[in-house]
Amino acid sequence: MTLYADKRQALEDAFIDREEEAGLPRGKPRSLTRDAIRRFRSNKAAMAALVVLVFIVLAAIFGPYLIPFDYETPDWSAFTAPPSLASGHYFGTDQNGRDLLARCFYGTRVSLLVAIIATTVSVCVGVLYGAVSGFAGGVVDSAMMRFVDVMYALPYILFVILLMVMFGRDVFLLFAAIGLLEWLTMARIVRGQTLSLKEKEFVEAARAAGVSSFPIILRHIVPNLVGPVVIYATLTIPEIVITESFLSYLGFGVQEPLTSLGTLISEGTKAIGASDWLLLFPGAILVTLLLSFAFVGDGLRDAFDPKDR
Amino acid sequence: MAEPLLKVEHLSTVFSLRGKTPFARPVHLTAVNDVSFTLEAGETLGIVGESGCGKSTLGRSILRLIEPTDGKIVWQGRSLTDLSDADMRKARRDLSIIFQDPIASLDPRMTVGQIIAEPLKVAEPSLGRAARRERVEKVMEEVGLAPEMANRYPHEFSGGQAQRIGIARAIVTEPKLIVCDEPVSALDVSIQAQIVNLLKALKERMGLTLIFISHDLSVVRLVSDRILVLYLGRVVEIGPRRDVFRRPGHPYTKALLSAAPIPDPEVARTRERTVLEGDPPSPINPPSGCAFRTRCPIAQDVCASEPPPLIPVGEGHRAACLFAEDVVRTGEP
Amino acid sequence: MAMSDTQDTQPLLQLADYRIAFATPDGAVQAVNGLDVAVRPGETLAVVGESGSGKSQTFNGVFGLLAGNAKTSGQALFEGRDLLAMSPRQLDAVRGADMAMVFQDPMTALNPAMKIKRQLSETLTIHRGMKRRDAEAEALKMLKAVGIPEAERRIEQYPHELSGGMRQRVVIAMALLCRPKLIVADEPTTALDVTIQAQILDLFRELTADLGTALVMITHDLGVVAGIADRVVVMYAGRVVEEAPVEALFARPAMPYTAALIRSIPRPDREVEAVEPIPGRPPNLIHPPSGCPFHPRCRFAEDKCRRERPPLGEVAPGRLAACWFPFADAKAGTRADAAKEAAHG
């Protein structure tokens, strides 16, 4: 008869200390996140896009310190000057003599800031709302989701424009407005994920241990949402940048002399034919930014969606 | 006379499923139907039955992980069914469950140490981090896991090791009752024996009471003191292990025993067999009277009128069949 | 029982030095490592092993169902023709017509969007060139033969309308339609209830006896083996470690792994005091142990076992074992221990 009469016996029978045959996990503990990072790193397209993204972000942050011009001071000697290496205006200047490269730096900063803040708002609100709704289920869930449905039905742009008209053209209001509208889709996604997570056995195990609902949501549901949330957030950012660009293009959004990519593009389109560079450079930056986000988002999705596990 | 540790009285769990069309009336699925039994401290009750018999639902209903719709559960002399949510959470310190799929029952984003510590955090919130860690390591050693593994994640382990983690989590609060829901069914044959022996040893050492749910009769015979056989949510037989296996009182139990594969070619090929025809009926639309009559080799007209009561056929041994005594008589010694 | 020890019965399927390796990012996994197995016409051969033993992959390879990163070598001769050397088209002709496979999950073989009638008759129209009407009549006959009640109604249904047990019967019917010479069943009853399992196993027995089909039953359940097999092949870490007629295997196992496996399972028909688990875990196929793959878990392992791998050798007429120190006779075995008697008493 083999019973685990004492600890030593138990360990021997389970061969815990026979290192070479133990078959115990070795190396560093492999959390799911670490696995995902490893998978992401081996995805060349995604890594390349990440490098480009990081480069753009760093350029937006540190760029302005590297050039002598700023985004609002006109250079009286060069109005609507084409890009030239000699003059120091690498991207050229606009009709007011302002250096385009500097304006691009600042414009990218603003666009990115809007995107990040809006995404953060949408993630925080959306995740909490969706997780609570999905976990609660029943009538509460139905009610909460109907509210989301109604919000969805509202004409988005009209709503933003209304806000702008009522409260004036404040950049921060812009962030808030966009964020408060983006959380809807995040909430839906999170709620769907929660519904399936809720049925998993490890959630049942937590209930069997006596953990109450809210700690279950925070400790078990939310961490397991990381995958879809991160993926969706990276895919939302481009959407937000475009929305901001669009609003700025329409004339809402950031005020002069502060600028954003959208504003730059808007000004640039007016100058097509005469000074193409005013559109080309901000446009190229926007396109590159969006493509990079898309590739990174794709890479994240592949990394978090483990087909081999 | 000592009060039984657990008394389940006329427990029923009925699920309401949506009808086929949006306006159809909801369909009722009676997963657990009027189940009653008692459990003494230190016993192991084996609950057997095939898929759809409600054994998993019964196990979870006893722990109120699925709320029973009718009946009473008396735990340590007090009613469990009437407890408020807050009191129920406190009571869970003495109740544990081990799941069938070891890896699915562990949160993939938590380390093993955190997983095992969770019930302890709830049951003894005043315990400091260091003390908690000590308890976790102690319990890991008891189930045969190296304590250094506490920083690892569930998916890094094999099925058998993961089940040990599940067992560690179940015993960390020193519970009195553990419901084991098919704890070895998903494991390799050679690992099953390891885990079964572990459970038996822990039971001895910690004075546990177990409810062991399984479809595998051989494993159930190995670990149980008493057996409860379920068919379509009803108790069809209950009694001491030896009696139920040697002198089954219900035709279904007889059929189960005769269908169970025996790893011995001589016995397997010469034994008397009752092979059931057809498929088990749907629990949504069970047959009238005795639910087993559609597949029963000795069914008569009278069986369709009412579900038969549990008839005594031995000491502490009862079977829900009008002809139970005949069944016992014609059984093998 | 079609048990023949005669050498002159040409085997239906002969695997010779059969190997399968998978290329994975962690290294090459040698799933099957030099198999020599023969299946004779009309016999029921059980292939027993746990996960990682390679039992399923062996036959997946024979049927050409391996994943893309698999490399096979050696020979798999069906009636003398090497299946591994065939083009997919040639293999198609043999599969379905002369050889058929039944899987654990019937839904791997059944198209959820097609009626049963069509799926069954397709096999016949393609492989036996029958006209559709004749094929449908034959399909109906076969459905009845596999014991599906109300076959006329069922044949018009879709797979999801049938229970698991019935679906498995349909898959068996599909497999038998072309009267194949060999059926390979990979854990066909593992997912089924015990009472349904008994029905399906009975069905296999009847049909193989009536039609003279050879059956390879891949399973980890020794109870199933005892009930249906004529001969048994035990696999461990991609190799055959024991081969014997079924009664001899259970009564007098030659290899410690087989003996340990038998000792570790409880029985439904006897009071068993305790079972003896096999310590440790199945071996890592990327870095297998040196010498005999079972030695880390074998209570009888000696130095030689750690250094050299034992070849599969004859320990008695018709019995093979890959062990340096096989049991001479398990009843009063050279290393039989009292615990074994106690466990089976």
Coordinates of C-alpha atoms in Angstrom, one line a residue, chain A residues 1, chain B residues 222, chain C residues 262-267 270-276 337-345:
Chain A
M1 CA 0.0 0.0 0.0
Chain B
L222 CA -12.0 2.3 -4.3
Chain C
I262 CA -2.4 -3.1 -14.2
R263 CA -1.6 -2.6 -10.5
S264 CA -2.5 1.1 -10.6
I265 CA -6.1 0.7 -11.7
P266 CA -9.0 -0.2 -9.4
R267 CA -11.6 -2.7 -10.4
R270 CA -13.8 -6.4 -6.5
E271 CA -13.0 -4.8 -3.2
V272 CA -9.6 -3.3 -3.7
E273 CA -7.8 -2.1 -0.6
A274 CA -5.5 0.3 -2.5
V275 CA -3.9 0.9 -5.8
E276 CA -0.3 1.5 -6.5
D337 CA 5.9 -8.5 -4.7
A338 CA 3.3 -9.2 -2.2
A339 CA 1.6 -5.9 -2.8
K340 CA 0.6 -7.0 -6.3
E341 CA -1.1 -10.1 -4.8
A342 CA -2.8 -7.9 -2.1
A343 CA -4.1 -5.5 -4.7
H344 CA -5.7 -8.2 -6.7
G345 CA -6.9 -10.4 -3.8

